[in-house]
PDB file of C-alpha atoms in Angstrom:
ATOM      1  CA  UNK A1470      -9.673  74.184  98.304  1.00 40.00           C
ATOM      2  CA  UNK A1471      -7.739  77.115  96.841  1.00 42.00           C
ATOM      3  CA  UNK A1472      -7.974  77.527  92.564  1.00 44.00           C
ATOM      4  CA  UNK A1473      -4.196  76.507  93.032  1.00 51.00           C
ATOM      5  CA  UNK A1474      -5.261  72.816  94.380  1.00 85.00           C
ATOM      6  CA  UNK A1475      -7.929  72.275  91.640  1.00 95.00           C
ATOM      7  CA  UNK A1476      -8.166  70.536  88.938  1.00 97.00           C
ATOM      8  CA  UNK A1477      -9.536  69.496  85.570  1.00 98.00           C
ATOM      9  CA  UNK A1478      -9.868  66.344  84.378  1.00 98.00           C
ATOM     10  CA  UNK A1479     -10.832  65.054  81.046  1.00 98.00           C
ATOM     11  CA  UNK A1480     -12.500  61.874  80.598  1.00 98.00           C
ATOM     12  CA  UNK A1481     -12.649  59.533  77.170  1.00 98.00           C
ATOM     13  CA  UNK A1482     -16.401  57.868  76.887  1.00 97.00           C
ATOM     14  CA  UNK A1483     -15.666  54.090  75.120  1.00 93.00           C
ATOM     15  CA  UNK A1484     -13.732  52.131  76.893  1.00 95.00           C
ATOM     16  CA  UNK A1485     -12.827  54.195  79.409  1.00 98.00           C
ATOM     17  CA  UNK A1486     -16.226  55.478  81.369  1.00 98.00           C
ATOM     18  CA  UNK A1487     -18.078  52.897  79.643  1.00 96.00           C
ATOM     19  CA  UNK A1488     -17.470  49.461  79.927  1.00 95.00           C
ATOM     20  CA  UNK A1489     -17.608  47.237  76.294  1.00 91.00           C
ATOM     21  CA  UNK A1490     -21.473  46.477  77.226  1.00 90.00           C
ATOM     22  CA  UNK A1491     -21.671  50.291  77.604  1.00 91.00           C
ATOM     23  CA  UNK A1492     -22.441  50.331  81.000  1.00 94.00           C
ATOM     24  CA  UNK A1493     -21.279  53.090  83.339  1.00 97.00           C
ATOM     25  CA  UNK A1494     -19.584  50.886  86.803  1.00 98.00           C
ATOM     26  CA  UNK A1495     -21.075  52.026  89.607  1.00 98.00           C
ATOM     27  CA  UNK A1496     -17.182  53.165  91.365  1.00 98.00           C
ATOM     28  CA  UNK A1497     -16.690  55.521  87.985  1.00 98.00           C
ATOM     29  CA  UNK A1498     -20.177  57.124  89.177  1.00 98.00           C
ATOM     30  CA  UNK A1499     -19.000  57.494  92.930  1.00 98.00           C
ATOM     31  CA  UNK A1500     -15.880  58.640  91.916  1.00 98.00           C
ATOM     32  CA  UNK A1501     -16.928  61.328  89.646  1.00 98.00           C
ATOM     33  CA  UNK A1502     -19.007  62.492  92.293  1.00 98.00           C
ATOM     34  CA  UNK A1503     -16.532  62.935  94.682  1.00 98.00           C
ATOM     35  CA  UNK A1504     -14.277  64.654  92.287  1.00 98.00           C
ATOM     36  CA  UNK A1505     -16.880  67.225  91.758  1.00 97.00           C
ATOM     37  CA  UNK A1506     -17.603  67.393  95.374  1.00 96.00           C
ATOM     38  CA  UNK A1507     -13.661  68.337  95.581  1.00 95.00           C
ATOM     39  CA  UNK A1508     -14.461  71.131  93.467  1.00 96.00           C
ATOM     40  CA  UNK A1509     -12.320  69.636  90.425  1.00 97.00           C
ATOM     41  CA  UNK A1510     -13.933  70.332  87.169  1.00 97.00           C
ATOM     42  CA  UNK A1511     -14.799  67.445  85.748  1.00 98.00           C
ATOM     43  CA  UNK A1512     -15.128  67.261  81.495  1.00 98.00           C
ATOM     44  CA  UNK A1513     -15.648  64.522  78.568  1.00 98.00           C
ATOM     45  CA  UNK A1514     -13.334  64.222  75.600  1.00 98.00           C
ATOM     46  CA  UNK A1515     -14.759  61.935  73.192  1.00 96.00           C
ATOM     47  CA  UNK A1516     -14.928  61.110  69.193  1.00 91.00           C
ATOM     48  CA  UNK A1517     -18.610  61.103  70.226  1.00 92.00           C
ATOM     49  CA  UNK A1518     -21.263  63.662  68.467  1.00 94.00           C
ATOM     50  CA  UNK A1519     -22.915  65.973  71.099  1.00 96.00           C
ATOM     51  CA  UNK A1520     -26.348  63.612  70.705  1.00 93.00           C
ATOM     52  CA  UNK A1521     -24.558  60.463  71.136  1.00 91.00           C
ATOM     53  CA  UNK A1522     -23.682  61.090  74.804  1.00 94.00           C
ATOM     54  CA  UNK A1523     -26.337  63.302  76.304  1.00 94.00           C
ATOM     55  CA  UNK A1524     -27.297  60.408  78.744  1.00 94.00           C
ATOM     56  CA  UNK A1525     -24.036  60.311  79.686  1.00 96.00           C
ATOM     57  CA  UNK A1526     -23.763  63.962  80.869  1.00 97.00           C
ATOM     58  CA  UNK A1527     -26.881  64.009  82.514  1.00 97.00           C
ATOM     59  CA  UNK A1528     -26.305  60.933  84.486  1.00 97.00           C
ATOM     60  CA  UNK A1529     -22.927  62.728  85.482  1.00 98.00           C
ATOM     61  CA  UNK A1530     -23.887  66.176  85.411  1.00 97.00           C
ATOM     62  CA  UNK A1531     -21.083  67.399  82.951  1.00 98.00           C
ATOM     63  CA  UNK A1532     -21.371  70.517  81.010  1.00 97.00           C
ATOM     64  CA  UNK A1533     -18.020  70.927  79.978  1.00 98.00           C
ATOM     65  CA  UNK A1534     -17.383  68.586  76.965  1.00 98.00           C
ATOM     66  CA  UNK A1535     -15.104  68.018  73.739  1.00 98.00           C
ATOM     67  CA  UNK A1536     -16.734  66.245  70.794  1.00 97.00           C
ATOM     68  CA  UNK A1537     -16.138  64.577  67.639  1.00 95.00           C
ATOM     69  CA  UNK A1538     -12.117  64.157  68.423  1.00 92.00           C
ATOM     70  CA  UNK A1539     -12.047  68.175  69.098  1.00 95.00           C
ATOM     71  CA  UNK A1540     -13.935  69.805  66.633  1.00 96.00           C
ATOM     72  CA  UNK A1541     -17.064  71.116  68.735  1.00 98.00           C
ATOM     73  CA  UNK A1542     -16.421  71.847  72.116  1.00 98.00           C
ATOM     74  CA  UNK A1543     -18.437  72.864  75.013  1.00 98.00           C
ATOM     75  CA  UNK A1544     -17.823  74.965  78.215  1.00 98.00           C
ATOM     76  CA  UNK A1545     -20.370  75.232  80.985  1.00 97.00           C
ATOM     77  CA  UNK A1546     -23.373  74.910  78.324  1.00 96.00           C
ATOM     78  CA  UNK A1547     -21.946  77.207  75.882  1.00 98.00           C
ATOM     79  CA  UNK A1548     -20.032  76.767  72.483  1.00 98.00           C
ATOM     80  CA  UNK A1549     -17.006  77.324  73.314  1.00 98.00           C
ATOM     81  CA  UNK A1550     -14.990  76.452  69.581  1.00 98.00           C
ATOM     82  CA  UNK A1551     -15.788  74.790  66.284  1.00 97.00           C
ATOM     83  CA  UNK A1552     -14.220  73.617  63.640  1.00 97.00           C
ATOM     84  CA  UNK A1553     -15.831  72.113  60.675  1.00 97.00           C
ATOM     85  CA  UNK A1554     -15.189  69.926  57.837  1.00 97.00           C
ATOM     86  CA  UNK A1555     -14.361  71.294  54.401  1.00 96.00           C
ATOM     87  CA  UNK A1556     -17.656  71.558  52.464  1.00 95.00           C
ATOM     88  CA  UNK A1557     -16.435  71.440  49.283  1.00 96.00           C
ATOM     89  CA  UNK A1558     -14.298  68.418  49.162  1.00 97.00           C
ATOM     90  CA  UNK A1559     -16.428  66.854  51.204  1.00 97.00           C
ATOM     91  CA  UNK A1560     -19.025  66.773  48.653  1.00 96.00           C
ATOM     92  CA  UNK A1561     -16.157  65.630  46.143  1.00 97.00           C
ATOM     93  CA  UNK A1562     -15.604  62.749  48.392  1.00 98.00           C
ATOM     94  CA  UNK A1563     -19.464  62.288  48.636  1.00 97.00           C
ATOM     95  CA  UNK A1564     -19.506  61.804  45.165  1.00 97.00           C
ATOM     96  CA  UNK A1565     -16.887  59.453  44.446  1.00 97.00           C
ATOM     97  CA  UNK A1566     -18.109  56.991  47.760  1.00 97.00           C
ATOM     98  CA  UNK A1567     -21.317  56.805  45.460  1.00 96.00           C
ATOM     99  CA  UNK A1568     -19.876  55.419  42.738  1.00 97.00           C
ATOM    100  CA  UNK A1569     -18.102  53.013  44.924  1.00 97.00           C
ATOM    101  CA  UNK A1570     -21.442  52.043  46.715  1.00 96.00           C
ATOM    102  CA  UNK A1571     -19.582  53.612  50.168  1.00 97.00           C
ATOM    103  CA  UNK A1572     -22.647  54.557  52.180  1.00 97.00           C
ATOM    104  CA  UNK A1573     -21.865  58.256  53.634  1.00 97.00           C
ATOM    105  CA  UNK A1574     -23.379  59.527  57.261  1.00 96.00           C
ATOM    106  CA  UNK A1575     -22.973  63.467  57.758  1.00 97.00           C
ATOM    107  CA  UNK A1576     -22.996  64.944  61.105  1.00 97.00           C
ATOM    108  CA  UNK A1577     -23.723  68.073  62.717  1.00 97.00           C
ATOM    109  CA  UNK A1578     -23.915  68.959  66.178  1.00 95.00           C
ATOM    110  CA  UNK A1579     -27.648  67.892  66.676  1.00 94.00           C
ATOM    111  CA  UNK A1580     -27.782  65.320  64.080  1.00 95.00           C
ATOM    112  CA  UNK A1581     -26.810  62.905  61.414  1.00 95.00           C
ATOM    113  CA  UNK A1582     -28.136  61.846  58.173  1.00 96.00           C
ATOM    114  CA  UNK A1583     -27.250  59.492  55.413  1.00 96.00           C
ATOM    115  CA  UNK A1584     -26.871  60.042  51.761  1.00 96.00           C
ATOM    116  CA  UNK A1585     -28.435  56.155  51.054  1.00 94.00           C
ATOM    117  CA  UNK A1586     -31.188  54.650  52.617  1.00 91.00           C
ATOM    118  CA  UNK A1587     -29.993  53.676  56.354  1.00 85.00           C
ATOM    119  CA  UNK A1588     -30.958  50.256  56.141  1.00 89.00           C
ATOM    120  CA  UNK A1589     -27.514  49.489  54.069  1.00 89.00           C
ATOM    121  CA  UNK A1590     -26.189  46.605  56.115  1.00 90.00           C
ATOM    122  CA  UNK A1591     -22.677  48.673  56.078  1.00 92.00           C
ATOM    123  CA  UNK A1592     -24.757  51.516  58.575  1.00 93.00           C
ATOM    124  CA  UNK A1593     -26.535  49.328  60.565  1.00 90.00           C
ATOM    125  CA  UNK A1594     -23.782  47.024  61.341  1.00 89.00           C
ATOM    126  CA  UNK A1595     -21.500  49.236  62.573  1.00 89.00           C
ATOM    127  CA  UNK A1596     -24.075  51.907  64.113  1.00 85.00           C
ATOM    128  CA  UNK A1597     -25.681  48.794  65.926  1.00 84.00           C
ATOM    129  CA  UNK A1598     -22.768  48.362  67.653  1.00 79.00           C
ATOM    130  CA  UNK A1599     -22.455  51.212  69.379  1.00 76.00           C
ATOM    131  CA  UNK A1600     -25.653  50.923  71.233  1.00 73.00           C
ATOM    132  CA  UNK A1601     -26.872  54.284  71.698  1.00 74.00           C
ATOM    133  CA  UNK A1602     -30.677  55.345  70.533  1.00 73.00           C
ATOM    134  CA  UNK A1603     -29.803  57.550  67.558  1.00 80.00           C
ATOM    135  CA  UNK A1604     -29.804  56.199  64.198  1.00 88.00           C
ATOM    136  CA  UNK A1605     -29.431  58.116  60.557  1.00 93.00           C
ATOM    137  CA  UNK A1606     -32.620  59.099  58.923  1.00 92.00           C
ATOM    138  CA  UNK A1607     -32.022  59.168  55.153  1.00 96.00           C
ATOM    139  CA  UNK A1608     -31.370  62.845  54.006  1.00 97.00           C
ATOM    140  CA  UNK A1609     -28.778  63.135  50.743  1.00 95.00           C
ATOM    141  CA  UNK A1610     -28.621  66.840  50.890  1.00 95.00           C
ATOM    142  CA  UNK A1611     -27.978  67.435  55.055  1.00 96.00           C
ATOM    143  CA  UNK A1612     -24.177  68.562  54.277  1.00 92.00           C
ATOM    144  CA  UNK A1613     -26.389  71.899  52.386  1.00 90.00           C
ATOM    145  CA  UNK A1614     -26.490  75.360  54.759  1.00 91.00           C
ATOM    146  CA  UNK A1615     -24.773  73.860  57.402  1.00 95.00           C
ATOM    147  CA  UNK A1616     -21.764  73.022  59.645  1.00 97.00           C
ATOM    148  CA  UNK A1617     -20.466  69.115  59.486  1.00 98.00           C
ATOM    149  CA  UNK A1618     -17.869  68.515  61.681  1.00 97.00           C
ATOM    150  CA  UNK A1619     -17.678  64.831  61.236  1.00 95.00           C
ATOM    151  CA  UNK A1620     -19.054  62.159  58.730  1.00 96.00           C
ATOM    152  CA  UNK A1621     -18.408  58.618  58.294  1.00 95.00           C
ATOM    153  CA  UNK A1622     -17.761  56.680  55.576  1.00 97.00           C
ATOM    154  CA  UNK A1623     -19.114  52.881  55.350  1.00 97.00           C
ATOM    155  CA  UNK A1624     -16.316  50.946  53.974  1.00 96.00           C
ATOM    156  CA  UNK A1625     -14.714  47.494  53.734  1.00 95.00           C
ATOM    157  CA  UNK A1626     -11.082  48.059  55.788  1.00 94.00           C
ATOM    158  CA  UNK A1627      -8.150  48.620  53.315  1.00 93.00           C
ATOM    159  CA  UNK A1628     -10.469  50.547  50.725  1.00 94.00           C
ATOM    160  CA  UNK A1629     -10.241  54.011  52.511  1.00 95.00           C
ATOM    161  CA  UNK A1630      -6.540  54.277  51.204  1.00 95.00           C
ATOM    162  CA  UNK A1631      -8.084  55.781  47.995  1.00 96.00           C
ATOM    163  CA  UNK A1632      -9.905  58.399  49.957  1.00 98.00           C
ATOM    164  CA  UNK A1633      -6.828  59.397  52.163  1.00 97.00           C
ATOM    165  CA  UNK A1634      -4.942  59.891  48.822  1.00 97.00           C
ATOM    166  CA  UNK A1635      -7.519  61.806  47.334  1.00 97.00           C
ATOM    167  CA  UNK A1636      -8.877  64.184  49.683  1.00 98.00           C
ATOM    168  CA  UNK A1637      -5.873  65.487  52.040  1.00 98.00           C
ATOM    169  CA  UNK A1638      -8.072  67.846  54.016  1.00 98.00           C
ATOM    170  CA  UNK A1639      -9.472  64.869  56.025  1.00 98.00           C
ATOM    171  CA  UNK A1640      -8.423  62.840  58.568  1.00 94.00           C
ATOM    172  CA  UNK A1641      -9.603  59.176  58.239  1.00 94.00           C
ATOM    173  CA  UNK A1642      -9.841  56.754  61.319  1.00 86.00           C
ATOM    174  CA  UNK A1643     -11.293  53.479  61.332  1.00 86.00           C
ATOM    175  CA  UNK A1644     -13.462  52.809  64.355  1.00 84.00           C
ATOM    176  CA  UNK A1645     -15.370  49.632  63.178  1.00 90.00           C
ATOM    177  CA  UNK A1646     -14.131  47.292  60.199  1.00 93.00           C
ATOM    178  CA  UNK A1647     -17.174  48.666  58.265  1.00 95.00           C
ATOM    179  CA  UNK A1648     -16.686  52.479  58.856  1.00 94.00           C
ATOM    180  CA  UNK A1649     -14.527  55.126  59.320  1.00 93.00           C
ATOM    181  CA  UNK A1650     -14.346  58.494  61.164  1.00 91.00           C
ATOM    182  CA  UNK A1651     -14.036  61.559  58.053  1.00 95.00           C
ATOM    183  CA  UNK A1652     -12.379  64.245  60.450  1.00 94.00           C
ATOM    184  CA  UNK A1653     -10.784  68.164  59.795  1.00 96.00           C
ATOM    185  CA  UNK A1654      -6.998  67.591  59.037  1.00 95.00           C
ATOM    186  CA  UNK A1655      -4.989  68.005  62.176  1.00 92.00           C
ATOM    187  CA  UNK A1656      -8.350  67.997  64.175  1.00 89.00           C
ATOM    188  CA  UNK A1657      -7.526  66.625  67.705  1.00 91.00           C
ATOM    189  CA  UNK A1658      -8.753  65.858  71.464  1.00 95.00           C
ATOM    190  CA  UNK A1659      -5.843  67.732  72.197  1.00 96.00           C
ATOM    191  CA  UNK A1660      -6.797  70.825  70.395  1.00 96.00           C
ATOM    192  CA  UNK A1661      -9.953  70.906  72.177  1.00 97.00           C
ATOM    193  CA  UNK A1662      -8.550  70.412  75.165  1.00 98.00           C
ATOM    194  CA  UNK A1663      -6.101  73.326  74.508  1.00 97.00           C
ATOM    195  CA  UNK A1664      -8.909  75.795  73.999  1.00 97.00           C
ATOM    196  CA  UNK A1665     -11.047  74.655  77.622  1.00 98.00           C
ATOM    197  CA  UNK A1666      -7.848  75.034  79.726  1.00 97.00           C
ATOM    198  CA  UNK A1667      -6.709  78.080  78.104  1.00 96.00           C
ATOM    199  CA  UNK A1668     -10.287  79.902  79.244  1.00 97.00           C
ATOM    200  CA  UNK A1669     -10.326  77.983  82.457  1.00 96.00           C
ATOM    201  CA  UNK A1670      -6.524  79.088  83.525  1.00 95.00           C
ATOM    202  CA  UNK A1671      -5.169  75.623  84.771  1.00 96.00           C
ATOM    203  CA  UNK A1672      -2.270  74.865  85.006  1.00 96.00           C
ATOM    204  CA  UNK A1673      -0.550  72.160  83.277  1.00 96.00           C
ATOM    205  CA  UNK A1674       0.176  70.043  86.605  1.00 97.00           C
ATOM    206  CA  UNK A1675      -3.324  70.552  87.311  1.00 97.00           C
ATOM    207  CA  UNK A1676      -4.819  69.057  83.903  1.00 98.00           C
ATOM    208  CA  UNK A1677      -5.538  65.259  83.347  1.00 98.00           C
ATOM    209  CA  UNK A1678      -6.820  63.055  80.438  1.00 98.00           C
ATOM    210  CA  UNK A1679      -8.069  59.526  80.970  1.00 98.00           C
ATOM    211  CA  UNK A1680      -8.683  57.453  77.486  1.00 98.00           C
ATOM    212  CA  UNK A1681      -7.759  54.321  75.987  1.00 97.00           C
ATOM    213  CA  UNK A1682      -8.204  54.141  72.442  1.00 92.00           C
ATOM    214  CA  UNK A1683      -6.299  55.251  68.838  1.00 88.00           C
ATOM    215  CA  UNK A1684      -7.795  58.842  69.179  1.00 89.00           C
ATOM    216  CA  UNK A1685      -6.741  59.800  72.455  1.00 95.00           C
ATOM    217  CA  UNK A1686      -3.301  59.335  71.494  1.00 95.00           C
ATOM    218  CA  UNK A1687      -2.720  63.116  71.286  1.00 94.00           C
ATOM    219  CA  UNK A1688      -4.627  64.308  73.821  1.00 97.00           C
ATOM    220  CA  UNK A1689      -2.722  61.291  76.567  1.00 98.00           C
ATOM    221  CA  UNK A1690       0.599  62.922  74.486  1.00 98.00           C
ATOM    222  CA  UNK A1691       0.257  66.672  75.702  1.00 97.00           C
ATOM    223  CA  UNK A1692      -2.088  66.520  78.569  1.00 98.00           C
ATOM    224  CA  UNK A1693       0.655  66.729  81.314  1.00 98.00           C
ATOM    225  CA  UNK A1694      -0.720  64.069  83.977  1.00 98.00           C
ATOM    226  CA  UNK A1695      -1.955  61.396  81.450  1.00 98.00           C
ATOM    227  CA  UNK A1696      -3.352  58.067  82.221  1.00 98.00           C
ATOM    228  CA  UNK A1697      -4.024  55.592  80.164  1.00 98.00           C
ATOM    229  CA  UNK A1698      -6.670  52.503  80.679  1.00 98.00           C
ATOM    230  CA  UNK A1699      -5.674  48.919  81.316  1.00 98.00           C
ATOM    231  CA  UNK A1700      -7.408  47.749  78.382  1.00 97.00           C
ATOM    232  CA  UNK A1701      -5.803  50.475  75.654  1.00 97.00           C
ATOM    233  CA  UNK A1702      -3.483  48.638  73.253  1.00 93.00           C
ATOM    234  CA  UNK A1703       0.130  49.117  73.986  1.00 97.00           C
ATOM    235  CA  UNK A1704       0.680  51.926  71.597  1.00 97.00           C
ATOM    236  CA  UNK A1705      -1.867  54.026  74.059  1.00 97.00           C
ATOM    237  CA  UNK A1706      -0.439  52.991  76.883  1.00 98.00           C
ATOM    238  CA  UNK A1707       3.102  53.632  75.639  1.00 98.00           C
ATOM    239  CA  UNK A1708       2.306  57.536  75.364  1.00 98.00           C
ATOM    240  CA  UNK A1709       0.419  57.859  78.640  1.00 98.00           C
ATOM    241  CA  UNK A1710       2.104  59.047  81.872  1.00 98.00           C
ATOM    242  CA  UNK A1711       0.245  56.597  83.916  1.00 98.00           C
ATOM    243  CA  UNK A1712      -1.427  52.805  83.479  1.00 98.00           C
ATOM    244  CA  UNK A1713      -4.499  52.262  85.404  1.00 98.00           C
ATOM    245  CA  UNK A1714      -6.543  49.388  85.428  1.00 98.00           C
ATOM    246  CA  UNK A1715      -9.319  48.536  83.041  1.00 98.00           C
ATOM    247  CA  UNK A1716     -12.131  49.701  82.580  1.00 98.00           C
ATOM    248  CA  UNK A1717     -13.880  46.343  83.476  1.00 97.00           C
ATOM    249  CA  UNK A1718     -11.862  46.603  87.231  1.00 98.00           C
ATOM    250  CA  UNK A1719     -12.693  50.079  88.249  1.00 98.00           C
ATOM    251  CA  UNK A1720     -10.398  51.359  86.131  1.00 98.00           C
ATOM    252  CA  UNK A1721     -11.171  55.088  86.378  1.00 98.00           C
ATOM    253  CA  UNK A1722     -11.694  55.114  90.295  1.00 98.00           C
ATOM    254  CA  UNK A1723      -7.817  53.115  90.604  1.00 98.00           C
ATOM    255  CA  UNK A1724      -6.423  55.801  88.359  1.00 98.00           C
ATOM    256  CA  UNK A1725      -7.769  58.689  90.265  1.00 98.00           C
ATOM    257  CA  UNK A1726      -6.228  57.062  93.497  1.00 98.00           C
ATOM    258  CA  UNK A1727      -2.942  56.599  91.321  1.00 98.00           C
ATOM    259  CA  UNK A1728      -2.129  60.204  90.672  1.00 98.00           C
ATOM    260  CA  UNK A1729      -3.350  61.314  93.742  1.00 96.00           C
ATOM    261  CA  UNK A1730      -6.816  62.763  93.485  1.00 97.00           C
ATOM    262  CA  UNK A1731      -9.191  60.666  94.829  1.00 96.00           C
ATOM    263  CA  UNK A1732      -8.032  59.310  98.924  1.00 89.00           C
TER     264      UNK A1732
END
């Protein structure tokens, strides 16, 4: 296959190679595989933190990756770009959660700590329910010496509205009624996308993104050959280029047959 015929495709984790029990279906596996066997570079995009998936890319052999919504991304191995959240207000934000009682979680590429003892049901709720074997370790001073590119912050939905107001150099998303996603302003899939095809040298009718949920709204709005999973909400689907099945009915292995890659 000549460098002209190949392509890149970027796949979401939740919801779109993982099924809501987490499980990877076995025709997602297969089809990877035979992707790969194409010589089509296969990569992640995910809101994920590089620790939270590393199963994932083992299972699938993927080296190429872009974490937490775009802010640490990974070609072949090797840092590729960063982009970390603002220390400073950060710790402002810290500090007003506290006197809230909003449990914080800071995150780096290797790890995350709370500021409050983990056991606060607001943290294990939510964490529980992503099913994966990392869980905060209590460690108030983590955001000290170091890169964050992501924290959450454990509160009831409605009461983040404050935050947004107050620190604009964050992006909030809520991800579980209990917590939400503290991300760079402007931080996106999309821009992390942008920075692994502009070293790789595809071009745009050679680039695809598969996803489902809130956050992949930008990358399924630029990525030129976008498809969207059967089970995203409408206002996913609405952006996306193409509508595959969901994730539940071999979602990803449909979609590749859709646009043309897979026979």
């Amino acid at each position: 296959m000549e460098m002209g015929e190949k392509s890149v495709i970027f796949f979401d984790i939740d919801g779109t190679l993982l099924r809501e029990d987490k499980t990877l279906p076995t025709s997602t596996k297969k089809a990877i595989f035979a992707l790969k066997e194409e010589g089509h570079e296969v990569a992640i995009a995910t809101g994920r933190a590089p620790f939270m998936f590393e199963d994932i890319r083992e299972e699938l052999d993927i080296q190429t990756y872009v974490s937490y919504n775009g802010q640490y991304v990974v070609l072949n191995g090797d840092v590729l770009y960063t982009n970390p959240l603002h220390t400073e207000a950060l710790i402002r934000l810290t500090e007003e959660a506290v006197s809230h009682e909003h449990p914080v979680v800071f995150m780096d590429h290797a790890d995350m700590k709370a500021n409050v003892p983990p056991e606060h049901s607001f943290i294990t709720e939510s964490i529980d329910s992503l099913k994966i074997a990392h869980f905060p370790a209590h460690d108030p001073h983590y955001y000290k010496g170091r890169d964050l590119y992501q924290s959450l912050l454990f509160c009831p939905e409605g009461s983040e509205e404050r935050y947004e107001r107050n620190y604009p150099e964050f992006d909030f998303i809520r991800w579980h009624p209990l917590s939400v996603d503290i991300l760079p302003k402007g931080g996106s899939k999309a821009i992390g996308i942008e920075k692994i095809v502009e070293k790789l040298g595809y071009p745009k009718e050679r680039q695809y993104a598969f996803g489902d949920g809130l956050n992949d709204i930008e990358m399924l709005s630029e990525v030129y050959n976008s498809v969207a999973m059967g089970n995203a909400v409408d206002k996913v689907q609405s952006v996306a280029k193409y509508v595959t099945k969901s994730v539940e009915e071999d979602g990803i292995y449909h979609g590749l047959k859709l646009v043309g890659l897979l026979k």
